[in-house]
Amino acid sequence: MKLKTKKTLSVPGFKAGGVACGIKKNGKPDLALIVSDTAATAAGLFTTNRVVSPTVTVTKQHIQSAKSVRAIVANSGNANACTGTDGDRTCRDMVALTAKQLGVTDKEVLVASTGVIGVKLPLAPVKKGLPQLGGALSPKGWNDAAEAILTTDLVIKTACVESNGITVGGIAKGSGMIHPNMATMLAFLATNANIGKADLKAALKVANEHTFNRINVDGDTSTNDMVVILANGQAGNASIKKGTKAFRDFVEALTAVCKSLAFAIVKDGEGATKFVTVSVKGAKTEKHALTVSRAVADSKLVQTALFGEDPNWGRIIAAVGYAGVPVKPEKIDIAFNGTPLVKNGAPVAGLSVTALHKQMKAKDLRIDIGLGMGKASAETYTCDLSYDYVRINAEYTT
Amino acid sequence: MKLKTKKTLSVPGFKAGGVACGIKKNGKPDLALIVSDTAATAAGLFTTNRVVSPTVTVTKQHIQSAKSVRAIVANSGNANACTGTDGDRTCRDMVALTAKQLGVTDKEVLVASTGVIGVKLPLAPVKKGLPQLGGALSPKGWNDAAEAILTTDLVIKTACVESNGITVGGIAKGSGMIHPNMATMLAFLATNANIGKADLKAALKVANEHTFNRINVDGDTSTNDMVVILANGQAGNASIKKGTKAFRDFVEALTAVCKSLAFAIVKDGEGATKFVTVSVKGAKTEKHALTVSRAVADSKLVQTALFGEDPNWGRIIAAVGYAGVPVKPEKIDIAFNGTPLVKNGAPVAGLSVTALHKQMKAKDLRIDIGLGMGKASAETYTCDLSYDYVRINAEYTT
């Protein structure tokens, strides 16, 4: 399949927009809306946190019970989490107001919130902002929507691909609390493909597993995260069924969009100065490879060494050792950006530390770990841990 | 039992000392020796990391196979880990040189190293330093020994208690890589109690579980960690047996020493500005309570909020939620330094943020979490994540 990457995000039959309604104290955009012109199938994946925002509960319910969906409404600046029954009501009111304005049923509206936890979300700004947002909706309004869902993110995140008349696009927000299994991240995806609910969910699961579920910023997971996709069928293709070539093609397109958004999230991680691929090969099982890769990617000591541009493989091998997977130290290989540092558990002789330091000044770094235990492999993606990560998170609510 | 805390560490029948032998480039003390005048029983607990220094392997072997032990030799400035068969040889040579000097067998010598991983430990400084160290040994030399095992630690860590003629004392080093299950920490304990090997190990396990295994600095675990105790029986007491009051008294004394050292490690954690107790009550099982407490204590987001003196309980409840233990959000209570912030999963009304901020300026902070699921509880101890943590770890090897 030939995948065409589109610079500008737009998906046939969808409109999007974003406005500043006043939830954020700094006057930045904080209310986003994505609407399909016609009925769309929907699928979603949600945080595994046991404490969840009502937005997660409601969106799950609506996807499960509604035959089709028409819109996603989302706010930033407040996560509407841990605010008791008031929070539940605000969430349902936000849905009802959106549904009323669009002339659809409540169940046809999905909802998301992101921001500070435990502070009541005021309904008044949403009420005031929605009509304005309705007027601002446009097929090219995705960038505004992408901006209105940001919290400590620095840049908007959008992606779009097209192939054989089928377009897949989406927006995301990330920053801190990024961890496999849905962290503080939101991703809203849209496609004009004709695909049923179950097949759409199956496709989303595969795409998510190798993209959003492989990234890590700080290992924390949040109460609000979701990846949601709407498919409005306007491409007029025969309904895509699991197990067919059309399904594989669709998964490929969806994966490309998710990967682009996931990488953008890591690159814009709080205080991140490096994008780091942690590749593990030679594992007994893919699960082992993934566990080791995540242990290395999530190590504060590895992340600070990367920030310091220090080829400190000792911390990497220590993380490999505590990952909880059987390894043989004398079989472990480690390379930084293609330069072998460790062979069979011992340092490679004659390395120039100066040359290594120079290599590590690159923005994109790669750690290759060979376990010598089997043939399975996995990759995860992370960033470094910098002064700015501490600054941003020490100052967030205050 | 009345436990007397002693300001100066000394244990009858033990001598200790420390010298600068030249492993550390900055000329600071880096070689420590602890010697019992007479045969001592020994017990140890070791890192669970699958990649370990030969010092861990050798010390384990010696404790297992030797009837009694006479000395512990330890160096800082180099972990002698991941340096292949050369490292194994250096470790055994270090033991042999010490044994020869003391006129004991190799098996009667335990060995430890701490410092950078993956760099060959030179034997020459050890060879040169040992005779000097032999001359410097003294019953009051523990502070010198404590200093010679430090890496990025800022202060020496010693503790000593006495009761009914039985003294328990010890030294420790910590700093980064502190995590339950033995992180980059060393603790060398000594007692004049008369207690057999198996009972000594049993006592050490209990004491360790509630002290060293409850502290956390950065969640990383190391290749070199050990807690080792020698008991030389010079108190002349009847041999302490598990299940007796004498055993419980001994465990109490040992726990007091381990707790003092463990807390000192957290307080001197890399960049730490706060000592934080994370107490979880109302759990179904102690394991649940411990899992939740550790998730909160290890969260980068919680640790940075503590550094920022920010009562951001949203991050705490998020960590409770992702700990992996069944919880009911609507039953969760959270208090900061005794002030309830969350009751039944929702924020307490009418709190003064200014007053809370003021409270959080204290050096000692306490987070109380109630799960409302049962009667089990657990506490762990952590510190905050500061700019200095990043600075220290970004600059460590370079």
CSV table of N, CA and C in Angstrom, one decimal, chain A residues 21-26 28-32 47 52-56 59 72-83 90-91 94 111-122 126 145-153 157 171-178 182-188 221-227 265 270 396-397, chain B residues 301:
chain,number,residue,atom,x,y,z
A,21,CYS,N,-12.4,29.4,26.3
A,21,CYS,CA,-13.7,29.7,27.0
A,21,CYS,C,-13.5,30.2,28.4
A,22,GLY,N,-12.2,30.2,28.9
A,22,GLY,CA,-12.0,30.7,30.2
A,22,GLY,C,-11.7,29.7,31.3
A,23,ILE,N,-11.5,28.5,31.0
A,23,ILE,CA,-11.2,27.5,32.0
A,23,ILE,C,-9.7,27.7,32.4
A,24,LYS,N,-8.9,27.9,31.4
A,24,LYS,CA,-7.5,28.2,31.6
A,24,LYS,C,-7.4,29.7,32.1
A,25,LYS,N,-6.6,29.9,33.1
A,25,LYS,CA,-6.5,31.3,33.7
A,25,LYS,C,-5.7,32.2,32.7
A,26,ASN,N,-4.9,31.6,31.9
A,26,ASN,CA,-4.0,32.4,31.0
A,26,ASN,C,-4.7,32.8,29.7
A,28,LYS,N,-5.7,31.0,27.2
A,28,LYS,CA,-5.3,30.2,26.0
A,28,LYS,C,-6.5,29.3,25.7
A,29,PRO,N,-6.5,28.8,24.4
A,29,PRO,CA,-7.7,27.9,24.0
A,29,PRO,C,-7.8,26.7,24.9
A,30,ASP,N,-9.0,26.3,25.3
A,30,ASP,CA,-9.2,25.3,26.2
A,30,ASP,C,-10.5,24.4,26.0
A,31,LEU,N,-11.1,24.7,24.9
A,31,LEU,CA,-12.3,23.9,24.6
A,31,LEU,C,-12.3,23.5,23.1
A,32,ALA,N,-12.4,22.2,22.8
A,32,ALA,CA,-12.2,21.7,21.5
A,32,ALA,C,-13.5,20.8,21.1
A,47,THR,N,-7.4,4.6,29.9
A,47,THR,CA,-6.5,4.5,31.0
A,47,THR,C,-6.8,3.2,31.8
A,52,VAL,N,-10.6,7.1,37.9
A,52,VAL,CA,-10.8,7.7,36.6
A,52,VAL,C,-11.7,8.8,36.6
A,53,SER,N,-11.5,9.7,35.7
A,53,SER,CA,-12.4,10.9,35.5
A,53,SER,C,-13.8,10.4,35.0
A,54,PRO,N,-14.9,11.0,35.3
A,54,PRO,CA,-16.1,10.6,34.8
A,54,PRO,C,-16.1,10.7,33.2
A,55,THR,N,-15.2,11.5,32.7
A,55,THR,CA,-15.2,11.6,31.2
A,55,THR,C,-14.8,10.2,30.6
A,56,VAL,N,-14.0,9.5,31.3
A,56,VAL,CA,-13.6,8.2,30.9
A,56,VAL,C,-14.8,7.2,30.9
A,59,THR,N,-17.5,8.3,28.3
A,59,THR,CA,-17.1,8.1,26.9
A,59,THR,C,-17.2,6.6,26.6
A,72,ILE,N,-16.9,14.7,19.5
A,72,ILE,CA,-16.1,14.6,20.7
A,72,ILE,C,-15.9,16.1,21.2
A,73,VAL,N,-16.3,16.3,22.5
A,73,VAL,CA,-16.0,17.6,23.1
A,73,VAL,C,-14.9,17.4,24.1
A,74,ALA,N,-14.0,18.3,24.2
A,74,ALA,CA,-12.9,18.1,25.1
A,74,ALA,C,-12.5,19.5,25.7
A,75,ASN,N,-12.1,19.5,27.0
A,75,ASN,CA,-11.5,20.7,27.5
A,75,ASN,C,-10.2,20.4,28.1
A,76,SER,N,-9.3,21.5,28.1
A,76,SER,CA,-8.1,21.4,28.9
A,76,SER,C,-8.1,22.4,30.0
A,77,GLY,N,-7.1,22.3,30.9
A,77,GLY,CA,-7.1,23.3,32.0
A,77,GLY,C,-7.7,22.7,33.3
A,78,ASN,N,-8.4,21.6,33.1
A,78,ASN,CA,-9.0,21.0,34.3
A,78,ASN,C,-9.4,19.5,33.9
A,79,ALA,N,-9.0,18.6,34.7
A,79,ALA,CA,-9.2,17.1,34.4
A,79,ALA,C,-10.5,16.6,34.8
A,80,ASN,N,-11.3,17.4,35.5
A,80,ASN,CA,-12.6,17.0,36.1
A,80,ASN,C,-12.5,15.6,36.6
A,81,ALA,N,-11.4,15.4,37.4
A,81,ALA,CA,-11.2,14.0,38.1
A,81,ALA,C,-11.2,14.2,39.6
A,82,CYS,N,-11.7,13.3,40.3
A,82,CYS,CA,-11.7,13.3,41.8
A,82,CYS,C,-12.4,14.5,42.3
A,83,THR,N,-13.6,14.8,41.8
A,83,THR,CA,-14.4,15.9,42.3
A,83,THR,C,-15.8,15.5,42.7
A,90,THR,N,-21.1,17.6,36.1
A,90,THR,CA,-20.6,18.6,35.2
A,90,THR,C,-20.2,17.9,33.8
A,91,CYS,N,-19.7,16.7,34.0
A,91,CYS,CA,-19.3,15.9,32.8
A,91,CYS,C,-20.6,15.6,31.9
A,94,MET,N,-21.9,18.8,30.3
A,94,MET,CA,-21.0,19.2,29.2
A,94,MET,C,-21.5,18.4,27.9
A,111,VAL,N,-16.7,12.6,25.4
A,111,VAL,CA,-16.2,13.7,26.2
A,111,VAL,C,-14.9,13.4,26.8
A,112,ALA,N,-14.0,14.4,26.9
A,112,ALA,CA,-12.7,14.3,27.5
A,112,ALA,C,-12.3,15.5,28.2
A,113,SER,N,-11.5,15.4,29.3
A,113,SER,CA,-11.0,16.5,30.0
A,113,SER,C,-9.5,16.2,30.3
A,114,THR,N,-8.7,17.3,30.4
A,114,THR,CA,-7.3,17.1,30.8
A,114,THR,C,-6.8,18.4,31.5
A,115,GLY,N,-6.0,18.2,32.5
A,115,GLY,CA,-5.5,19.3,33.3
A,115,GLY,C,-5.3,18.9,34.8
A,116,VAL,N,-5.5,19.9,35.6
A,116,VAL,CA,-5.3,19.6,37.1
A,116,VAL,C,-6.4,18.7,37.6
A,117,ILE,N,-6.0,17.8,38.5
A,117,ILE,CA,-6.9,16.8,39.1
A,117,ILE,C,-7.5,17.4,40.4
A,118,GLY,N,-8.7,17.2,40.7
A,118,GLY,CA,-9.3,17.5,42.1
A,118,GLY,C,-9.8,18.9,42.2
A,119,VAL,N,-9.8,19.6,41.2
A,119,VAL,CA,-10.4,21.0,41.2
A,119,VAL,C,-11.7,20.9,40.4
A,120,LYS,N,-12.8,21.5,41.0
A,120,LYS,CA,-14.1,21.4,40.2
A,120,LYS,C,-14.0,22.1,38.9
A,121,LEU,N,-14.5,21.5,37.9
A,121,LEU,CA,-14.6,22.1,36.6
A,121,LEU,C,-15.9,23.0,36.5
A,122,PRO,N,-15.7,24.3,36.3
A,122,PRO,CA,-16.8,25.1,36.2
A,122,PRO,C,-17.6,24.9,34.9
A,126,VAL,N,-17.8,26.6,29.8
A,126,VAL,CA,-18.2,25.6,28.7
A,126,VAL,C,-19.5,26.1,28.1
A,145,ALA,N,-8.4,22.8,17.3
A,145,ALA,CA,-8.8,21.8,18.3
A,145,ALA,C,-7.6,21.2,19.0
A,146,ALA,N,-6.5,21.0,18.2
A,146,ALA,CA,-5.2,20.4,18.7
A,146,ALA,C,-4.7,21.4,19.8
A,147,GLU,N,-4.8,22.7,19.6
A,147,GLU,CA,-4.3,23.6,20.5
A,147,GLU,C,-5.1,23.7,21.8
A,148,ALA,N,-6.4,23.5,21.6
A,148,ALA,CA,-7.3,23.6,22.8
A,148,ALA,C,-7.2,22.4,23.7
A,149,ILE,N,-6.5,21.4,23.4
A,149,ILE,CA,-6.4,20.3,24.3
A,149,ILE,C,-5.0,20.2,25.0
A,150,LEU,N,-4.2,21.2,24.7
A,150,LEU,CA,-2.8,21.2,25.3
A,150,LEU,C,-2.9,21.6,26.8
A,151,THR,N,-1.9,21.0,27.6
A,151,THR,CA,-1.8,21.5,29.0
A,151,THR,C,-0.4,22.1,29.1
A,152,THR,N,0.6,21.3,29.5
A,152,THR,CA,2.0,21.8,29.5
A,152,THR,C,2.7,21.5,28.2
A,153,ASP,N,2.0,21.0,27.3
A,153,ASP,CA,2.7,20.7,25.9
A,153,ASP,C,3.1,22.1,25.4
A,157,LYS,N,0.0,18.8,18.2
A,157,LYS,CA,0.4,17.5,17.6
A,157,LYS,C,-0.7,17.0,16.7
A,171,ILE,N,-5.4,14.2,16.3
A,171,ILE,CA,-4.6,15.1,17.1
A,171,ILE,C,-4.3,14.5,18.5
A,172,ALA,N,-3.4,15.0,19.2
A,172,ALA,CA,-3.0,14.4,20.5
A,172,ALA,C,-2.4,15.4,21.4
A,173,LYS,N,-2.5,15.1,22.7
A,173,LYS,CA,-1.8,15.9,23.7
A,173,LYS,C,-1.1,15.0,24.6
A,174,GLY,N,0.1,15.4,25.1
A,174,GLY,CA,0.8,14.5,26.0
A,174,GLY,C,1.4,15.2,27.1
A,175,SER,N,2.7,15.4,27.1
A,175,SER,CA,3.5,16.0,28.2
A,175,SER,C,3.8,15.1,29.3
A,176,GLY,N,3.6,15.5,30.6
A,176,GLY,CA,4.0,14.6,31.7
A,176,GLY,C,3.0,13.4,31.8
A,177,MET,N,3.3,12.5,32.8
A,177,MET,CA,2.4,11.4,33.0
A,177,MET,C,2.2,10.6,31.7
A,178,ILE,N,3.2,10.4,31.0
A,178,ILE,CA,3.1,9.5,29.8
A,178,ILE,C,3.8,8.2,30.1
A,182,MET,N,-1.8,4.0,28.4
A,182,MET,CA,-2.6,5.2,28.5
A,182,MET,C,-2.2,6.1,29.7
A,183,ALA,N,-1.4,7.0,29.4
A,183,ALA,CA,-1.1,7.9,30.5
A,183,ALA,C,-1.8,9.3,30.3
A,184,THR,N,-1.3,10.4,30.8
A,184,THR,CA,-2.0,11.6,30.6
A,184,THR,C,-1.9,12.0,29.2
A,185,MET,N,-2.6,11.4,28.4
A,185,MET,CA,-2.6,11.7,27.0
A,185,MET,C,-4.0,11.6,26.4
A,186,LEU,N,-4.3,12.4,25.5
A,186,LEU,CA,-5.5,12.3,24.7
A,186,LEU,C,-5.1,12.2,23.3
A,187,ALA,N,-5.8,11.3,22.6
A,187,ALA,CA,-5.7,11.3,21.1
A,187,ALA,C,-7.1,11.1,20.5
A,188,PHE,N,-7.4,12.0,19.6
A,188,PHE,CA,-8.7,11.9,18.9
A,188,PHE,C,-8.4,11.7,17.4
A,221,THR,N,0.9,7.2,35.3
A,221,THR,CA,-0.2,7.1,34.4
A,221,THR,C,-1.4,7.9,35.0
A,222,SER,N,-2.3,8.3,34.2
A,222,SER,CA,-3.2,9.3,34.6
A,222,SER,C,-4.6,8.8,34.7
A,223,THR,N,-5.5,9.6,35.2
A,223,THR,CA,-6.9,9.3,35.5
A,223,THR,C,-7.8,9.6,34.3
A,224,ASN,N,-7.3,10.2,33.2
A,224,ASN,CA,-8.1,10.7,32.2
A,224,ASN,C,-7.8,10.3,30.7
A,225,ASP,N,-6.9,9.4,30.6
A,225,ASP,CA,-6.4,9.2,29.2
A,225,ASP,C,-7.3,8.4,28.3
A,226,MET,N,-7.3,8.7,27.1
A,226,MET,CA,-8.0,8.0,26.1
A,226,MET,C,-7.5,8.2,24.7
A,227,VAL,N,-7.7,7.2,23.9
A,227,VAL,CA,-7.5,7.3,22.5
A,227,VAL,C,-8.8,6.9,21.8
A,265,ILE,N,4.5,13.3,21.0
A,265,ILE,CA,4.3,13.4,22.5
A,265,ILE,C,5.6,13.2,23.2
A,270,GLU,N,7.7,16.7,29.0
A,270,GLU,CA,8.0,17.8,29.9
A,270,GLU,C,9.6,17.9,30.0
A,396,TYR,N,3.6,23.2,38.8
A,396,TYR,CA,2.4,23.1,37.9
A,396,TYR,C,1.1,23.7,38.5
A,397,THR,N,0.7,23.3,39.7
A,397,THR,CA,-0.6,23.9,40.1
A,397,THR,C,-0.5,25.3,40.8
B,301,LEU,N,6.1,12.5,39.5
B,301,LEU,CA,5.2,13.6,39.6
B,301,LEU,C,4.9,14.0,41.1
